[in-house]
């Protein structure tokens, strides 16, 4: 009613608003009215009181459209953005909204001048066909299980699942993870439109589907080919479309994830800027990675060379984990750490290089977000189920102490040898000077 009274003065904005209200918005509003009648909500006040309980069971797509319509009414200037993303005419499901928004953000170009530039300049800046890009995301979301399958189909279906999750299930869990863990986020609409950690993760999941499918097709077509021929044709085993998605996501969101990496569901990249995840890295379900985290390889060694992070792990900002090492379930890594050795399950480590300082007290550190490492217990406390974890943690501590001791001894020996050689050089120089005199 406020919009009809003339709050929106601009004719172009009014036109966009009318388009939206005549397509998805009208249909969604009718669905919401029917939902109100079914659950017996009589007035808006009662609905607001029950919002928190309803949101848990409410379909994500319905909730997203409701939030978009509310945002449109409160801030009409968002009309253009919403019309091109979550309220686009071709958006029907939650997955459609995610795919539409991520594609828009990946191909979005900066405005040229104050007017936004000409349409010809915008078309010239496009690097990938928007329709084809959207189809890649749609194909990734439409991965389904079929009852009647042969062995090859079952193998491919298993390979396409990332950490045992389909893309659809993983993305939905990722959204709910952000809502649960980030106190700065209140709506699904915020996550879809503005959280680049989520957008980069969606891009990775779509890129991984292309990467795995390309490798599978190449391997099945060249099962009888010799190893030498395979090495020569290795470039055809790598999906350039997947690498494009990786490159574009890195440029747009400042997060670099190789399409070959495996990332579980319910994962949150908090802020996200500067996260780098290598080709053979694995991240388990329920983990939280803050900005600047690196899961890097060990030099130029080929093969399995990146870290394996377990479930419900919290990795603080600026942490680097290098090499094919294992980070156990429920572990916590403090900010700014450099991890070069395995971390046992339930341990808390921090430092350069990282050293174990205790055990995690939370059942799910990746969800609790204890970035200050306040919930850390002594290894002497806790029995029962914690006994085995404490034993492995103490064993790792002893190993670290022995490494530090041996390193210190080596440095001391090198220092003595350096001093001895320096003294000998001083003697030789004094003798030479005496002889010259």
XYZ file of C-alpha atoms in Angstrom, residues 17-418:
402
model
C 8.443 -3.556 -9.180
C 5.363 -4.198 -11.308
C 7.182 -6.901 -13.266
C 8.178 -8.701 -10.096
C 4.762 -8.452 -8.519
C 3.164 -9.787 -11.712
C 5.378 -12.914 -11.838
C 6.929 -14.814 -8.974
C 6.034 -12.342 -6.269
C 2.293 -12.664 -6.862
C 2.449 -16.449 -6.946
C 4.579 -16.559 -3.806
C 2.239 -14.189 -1.964
C -0.708 -16.456 -2.738
C 1.219 -19.467 -1.454
C 2.004 -17.643 1.759
C -1.665 -16.693 2.234
C -2.705 -20.321 1.799
C -0.012 -21.368 4.280
C -1.375 -18.883 6.813
C -4.870 -20.298 6.454
C -3.648 -23.880 6.776
C -1.731 -23.339 10.003
C -4.505 -21.208 11.420
C -2.584 -17.953 11.736
C -5.233 -15.259 12.113
C -3.172 -12.079 12.163
C 0.312 -10.788 11.464
C 1.169 -10.353 15.135
C 0.579 -14.017 15.871
C 2.638 -14.979 12.816
C 5.555 -12.831 13.981
C 5.456 -14.487 17.415
C 5.642 -17.943 15.822
C 8.228 -17.080 13.143
C 11.142 -18.722 14.939
C 9.298 -22.026 15.345
C 7.954 -22.005 11.776
C 11.347 -21.169 10.243
C 12.771 -24.484 11.406
C 10.264 -26.445 9.326
C 9.612 -23.906 6.596
C 10.965 -24.731 3.160
C 14.082 -22.723 2.399
C 12.729 -21.583 -0.959
C 9.496 -20.235 0.526
C 11.373 -18.538 3.326
C 13.864 -16.970 0.899
C 11.112 -15.492 -1.291
C 9.269 -14.191 1.746
C 12.429 -12.451 2.955
C 13.023 -11.020 -0.526
C 9.517 -9.585 -0.708
C 9.876 -8.041 2.736
C 13.221 -6.509 1.738
C 11.681 -5.190 -1.474
C 8.909 -3.475 0.446
C 11.283 -1.935 2.986
C 13.995 -0.946 0.486
C 12.593 -0.531 -3.046
C 16.035 0.423 -4.367
C 16.925 -3.296 -4.208
C 14.394 -3.999 -6.945
C 16.955 -4.399 -9.756
C 19.200 -6.713 -7.736
C 16.370 -8.921 -6.518
C 14.789 -9.073 -9.973
C 18.045 -10.446 -11.430
C 18.677 -12.974 -8.632
C 16.244 -14.567 -6.167
C 13.099 -13.095 -7.735
C 14.098 -13.684 -11.363
C 11.277 -15.045 -13.577
C 12.971 -18.444 -13.997
C 13.484 -19.005 -10.266
C 11.118 -21.640 -8.885
C 13.066 -23.558 -6.213
C 15.667 -22.657 -3.612
C 18.362 -24.203 -5.801
C 17.252 -22.017 -8.717
C 17.657 -18.932 -6.534
C 21.154 -19.978 -5.451
C 22.268 -20.778 -9.005
C 20.812 -17.550 -10.399
C 22.458 -15.405 -7.729
C 25.887 -17.036 -7.867
C 25.990 -16.857 -11.676
C 25.009 -13.193 -11.537
C 27.739 -12.429 -9.006
C 30.389 -14.354 -10.954
C 29.693 -12.550 -14.235
C 28.905 -9.172 -12.711
C 31.180 -6.407 -14.051
C 31.890 -3.033 -12.402
C 29.932 -0.032 -13.634
C 31.729 2.172 -16.168
C 31.319 5.794 -15.149
C 28.239 7.112 -13.447
C 25.711 5.743 -15.918
C 26.951 2.158 -15.765
C 28.307 2.089 -19.325
C 26.682 1.028 -22.578
C 25.162 -2.379 -23.172
C 27.801 -3.123 -25.822
C 30.592 -2.626 -23.270
C 28.878 -4.963 -20.815
C 28.467 -7.663 -23.456
C 32.122 -7.258 -24.414
C 33.191 -7.829 -20.791
C 31.398 -11.200 -20.540
C 33.867 -14.102 -20.471
C 31.402 -16.999 -20.451
C 27.937 -17.594 -21.822
C 25.476 -16.904 -18.956
C 23.055 -19.589 -20.188
C 25.777 -22.250 -20.310
C 27.088 -21.201 -16.899
C 23.629 -21.500 -15.399
C 23.217 -24.963 -16.943
C 26.415 -26.118 -15.194
C 24.969 -25.172 -11.807
C 21.564 -26.662 -12.654
C 23.175 -29.968 -13.647
C 25.113 -30.050 -10.383
C 21.964 -29.480 -8.329
C 19.955 -32.081 -10.236
C 22.188 -34.988 -9.253
C 19.718 -37.713 -8.227
C 19.813 -41.316 -7.073
C 18.203 -43.902 -9.334
C 17.092 -47.310 -8.182
C 18.021 -49.222 -11.330
C 21.671 -48.644 -12.112
C 24.585 -50.648 -13.430
C 27.958 -50.820 -11.705
C 29.415 -47.914 -13.685
C 26.522 -45.637 -12.750
C 26.885 -46.519 -9.077
C 30.620 -45.772 -9.196
C 30.042 -42.420 -10.876
C 27.268 -41.501 -8.432
C 29.564 -42.287 -5.508
C 32.385 -40.213 -6.998
C 30.126 -37.214 -7.621
C 29.023 -37.123 -4.001
C 31.281 -34.784 -2.065
C 31.997 -36.228 1.356
C 28.951 -38.474 0.922
C 26.618 -35.520 0.212
C 24.868 -34.444 -2.958
C 25.336 -30.833 -4.039
C 21.733 -30.032 -3.165
C 21.992 -31.381 0.387
C 25.410 -29.827 0.978
C 24.352 -26.329 -0.131
C 21.249 -26.390 2.051
C 23.328 -27.430 5.062
C 25.883 -24.712 4.260
C 23.175 -22.026 4.386
C 21.844 -23.267 7.721
C 25.408 -23.427 9.088
C 25.963 -19.733 8.353
C 22.646 -18.801 9.965
C 23.497 -20.808 13.072
C 27.107 -19.720 13.561
C 27.399 -16.133 12.316
C 25.819 -13.634 14.747
C 25.967 -10.944 12.040
C 23.606 -12.902 9.767
C 19.844 -12.907 10.325
C 18.274 -14.059 7.047
C 18.829 -16.551 4.263
C 18.599 -13.663 1.811
C 21.772 -12.137 3.279
C 23.678 -15.393 2.827
C 22.580 -15.866 -0.783
C 23.143 -12.274 -1.898
C 26.206 -11.104 -0.002
C 28.233 -13.859 1.717
C 31.147 -14.590 -0.589
C 32.309 -17.583 1.439
C 29.021 -19.315 0.667
C 29.108 -18.251 -2.993
C 32.661 -19.553 -3.449
C 31.656 -22.858 -1.872
C 28.716 -23.216 -4.270
C 31.055 -22.495 -7.211
C 33.448 -25.144 -5.967
C 30.722 -27.767 -5.667
C 29.619 -27.142 -9.255
C 33.223 -27.121 -10.502
C 33.972 -30.391 -8.723
C 31.098 -32.093 -10.556
C 32.675 -31.112 -13.886
C 36.149 -32.111 -12.680
C 35.129 -35.580 -11.474
C 32.931 -36.274 -14.504
C 35.715 -35.331 -16.916
C 38.210 -37.586 -15.123
C 35.750 -40.471 -14.998
C 34.926 -40.237 -18.713
C 38.600 -40.041 -19.624
C 39.534 -43.038 -17.466
C 36.697 -45.210 -18.768
C 37.537 -44.385 -22.397
C 41.252 -45.059 -21.949
C 41.298 -48.156 -19.724
C 43.428 -50.042 -22.249
C 45.813 -47.175 -22.958
C 49.424 -47.417 -21.813
C 50.763 -45.225 -19.014
C 52.975 -43.235 -21.404
C 50.008 -42.314 -23.572
C 48.018 -41.336 -20.487
C 50.758 -38.981 -19.360
C 50.838 -37.366 -22.777
C 47.045 -36.942 -22.790
C 46.774 -35.792 -19.176
C 45.538 -32.355 -20.256
C 42.392 -33.955 -21.692
C 41.687 -35.472 -18.268
C 41.402 -32.023 -16.691
C 38.189 -30.058 -17.106
C 38.939 -26.539 -18.305
C 35.386 -25.507 -17.462
C 36.016 -26.494 -13.850
C 39.262 -24.540 -13.845
C 37.404 -21.527 -15.254
C 34.904 -21.714 -12.384
C 37.801 -21.892 -9.924
C 39.553 -18.931 -11.527
C 36.417 -16.818 -11.757
C 35.408 -17.575 -8.172
C 38.911 -16.661 -7.017
C 38.739 -13.329 -8.860
C 35.191 -12.518 -7.741
C 35.309 -13.737 -4.130
C 39.060 -13.870 -3.270
C 38.754 -17.548 -2.310
C 40.774 -20.146 -4.240
C 39.525 -23.757 -4.049
C 40.834 -26.358 -6.468
C 37.966 -28.320 -8.071
C 39.617 -31.570 -7.041
C 39.321 -30.822 -3.310
C 36.665 -32.560 -1.216
C 34.594 -30.430 1.185
C 31.825 -31.798 3.388
C 28.408 -30.318 4.173
C 27.565 -27.690 6.760
C 30.876 -25.886 6.205
C 31.261 -22.149 6.772
C 33.958 -19.843 5.423
C 33.722 -16.926 7.836
C 34.598 -13.720 5.919
C 36.457 -16.013 3.532
C 38.991 -13.614 2.038
C 42.297 -15.326 1.295
C 41.237 -18.948 1.869
C 43.277 -21.353 -0.301
C 42.486 -25.087 -0.529
C 44.626 -27.415 -2.632
C 43.714 -30.202 -5.026
C 43.947 -33.239 -2.724
C 42.751 -31.512 0.463
C 39.758 -32.858 2.399
C 37.514 -30.887 4.777
C 34.954 -32.793 6.851
C 31.359 -31.943 7.712
C 30.606 -29.121 10.134
C 33.956 -27.322 9.887
C 34.529 -23.572 10.117
C 37.446 -21.873 8.362
C 38.149 -18.195 8.941
C 39.794 -15.807 6.499
C 43.366 -16.393 5.409
C 43.387 -20.155 5.995
C 45.667 -22.179 3.715
C 45.456 -25.934 3.202
C 48.618 -26.169 1.148
C 50.773 -28.825 -0.439
C 54.268 -29.967 0.339
C 56.405 -28.399 -2.376
C 56.411 -29.784 -5.903
C 55.611 -33.366 -4.886
C 52.893 -34.905 -7.058
C 50.025 -37.044 -5.766
C 48.303 -36.837 -2.393
C 50.013 -33.824 -0.840
C 47.422 -31.702 1.009
C 45.925 -31.784 4.534
C 43.010 -33.971 5.590
C 40.761 -32.081 8.019
C 38.238 -34.100 10.041
C 34.699 -33.246 11.130
C 33.660 -30.283 13.297
C 37.098 -28.645 13.185
C 37.675 -24.939 13.871
C 40.592 -23.316 12.031
C 41.426 -19.746 13.089
C 42.241 -16.798 10.860
C 45.577 -16.785 9.062
C 46.363 -20.434 9.787
C 48.504 -22.424 7.355
C 48.342 -26.235 7.367
C 51.016 -27.654 5.100
C 51.471 -31.138 3.681
C 49.570 -34.420 3.710
C 48.852 -34.408 7.444
C 45.693 -35.272 9.358
C 43.751 -32.897 11.572
C 41.538 -35.037 13.799
C 37.819 -34.594 14.412
C 36.819 -31.823 16.851
C 40.262 -30.212 16.774
C 40.830 -26.477 17.197
C 43.660 -24.519 15.578
C 44.381 -21.044 16.922
C 44.691 -18.003 14.684
C 48.022 -17.384 12.965
C 49.318 -20.925 13.482
C 51.538 -22.886 11.119
C 50.710 -26.584 11.349
C 53.380 -28.976 10.060
C 52.520 -32.139 12.007
C 49.286 -34.121 12.585
C 46.874 -32.914 15.277
C 45.026 -35.668 17.212
C 41.268 -35.791 17.619
C 39.895 -33.294 20.122
C 43.202 -31.450 20.551
C 43.745 -27.691 20.597
C 46.922 -26.359 18.982
C 48.358 -22.900 18.401
C 51.683 -21.278 17.579
C 54.479 -21.181 15.020
C 55.006 -24.023 14.601
C 51.714 -25.152 16.165
C 51.965 -26.997 19.475
C 49.211 -28.734 21.440
C 48.066 -26.751 24.482
C 45.132 -28.891 25.626
C 41.920 -30.567 24.536
C 38.688 -29.147 23.162
C 35.843 -29.046 25.668
C 33.060 -28.601 23.102
C 31.329 -31.485 21.367
C 31.439 -29.553 18.058
C 34.153 -26.871 17.982
C 33.385 -26.045 14.359
C 29.934 -24.877 15.394
C 30.745 -23.137 18.699
C 33.237 -20.682 17.164
C 35.635 -20.480 20.140
C 38.220 -18.477 18.194
C 39.758 -17.104 21.417
C 40.489 -20.666 22.617
C 38.755 -20.146 25.959
C 37.137 -23.594 26.080
C 40.356 -25.595 26.390
C 40.815 -28.265 29.062
C 43.925 -29.750 30.651
C 44.888 -33.222 29.534
C 44.879 -34.479 33.120
C 41.140 -33.831 33.435
C 38.404 -35.946 31.909
C 38.184 -39.696 31.776
C 36.042 -42.283 30.100
C 35.657 -41.430 26.448
C 38.351 -38.730 26.720
C 41.018 -41.121 27.982
C 42.078 -42.380 24.553
C 42.070 -38.873 23.098
C 44.171 -37.561 25.982
C 46.640 -40.411 25.508
C 47.091 -39.675 21.804
C 47.378 -35.939 22.503
C 50.080 -36.508 25.161
C 51.930 -38.797 22.738
C 51.886 -36.049 20.114
C 53.103 -33.533 22.710
C 56.075 -35.758 23.565
C 56.877 -36.068 19.857
C 56.778 -32.300 19.473
C 59.017 -31.857 22.527
C 61.554 -34.324 21.160
C 61.534 -32.562 17.809
C 62.059 -29.200 19.490
C 64.870 -30.634 21.634
C 66.648 -32.216 18.664
C 66.217 -29.045 16.627
C 67.638 -26.952 19.454
C 70.593 -29.308 19.815
C 71.257 -29.149 16.087
C 71.142 -25.370 16.145
C 73.500 -25.286 19.136
C 75.967 -27.605 17.381
C 75.836 -25.514 14.234
C 76.412 -22.374 16.289
C 79.521 -23.901 17.953
C 80.897 -25.031 14.589
C 80.280 -21.559 13.188
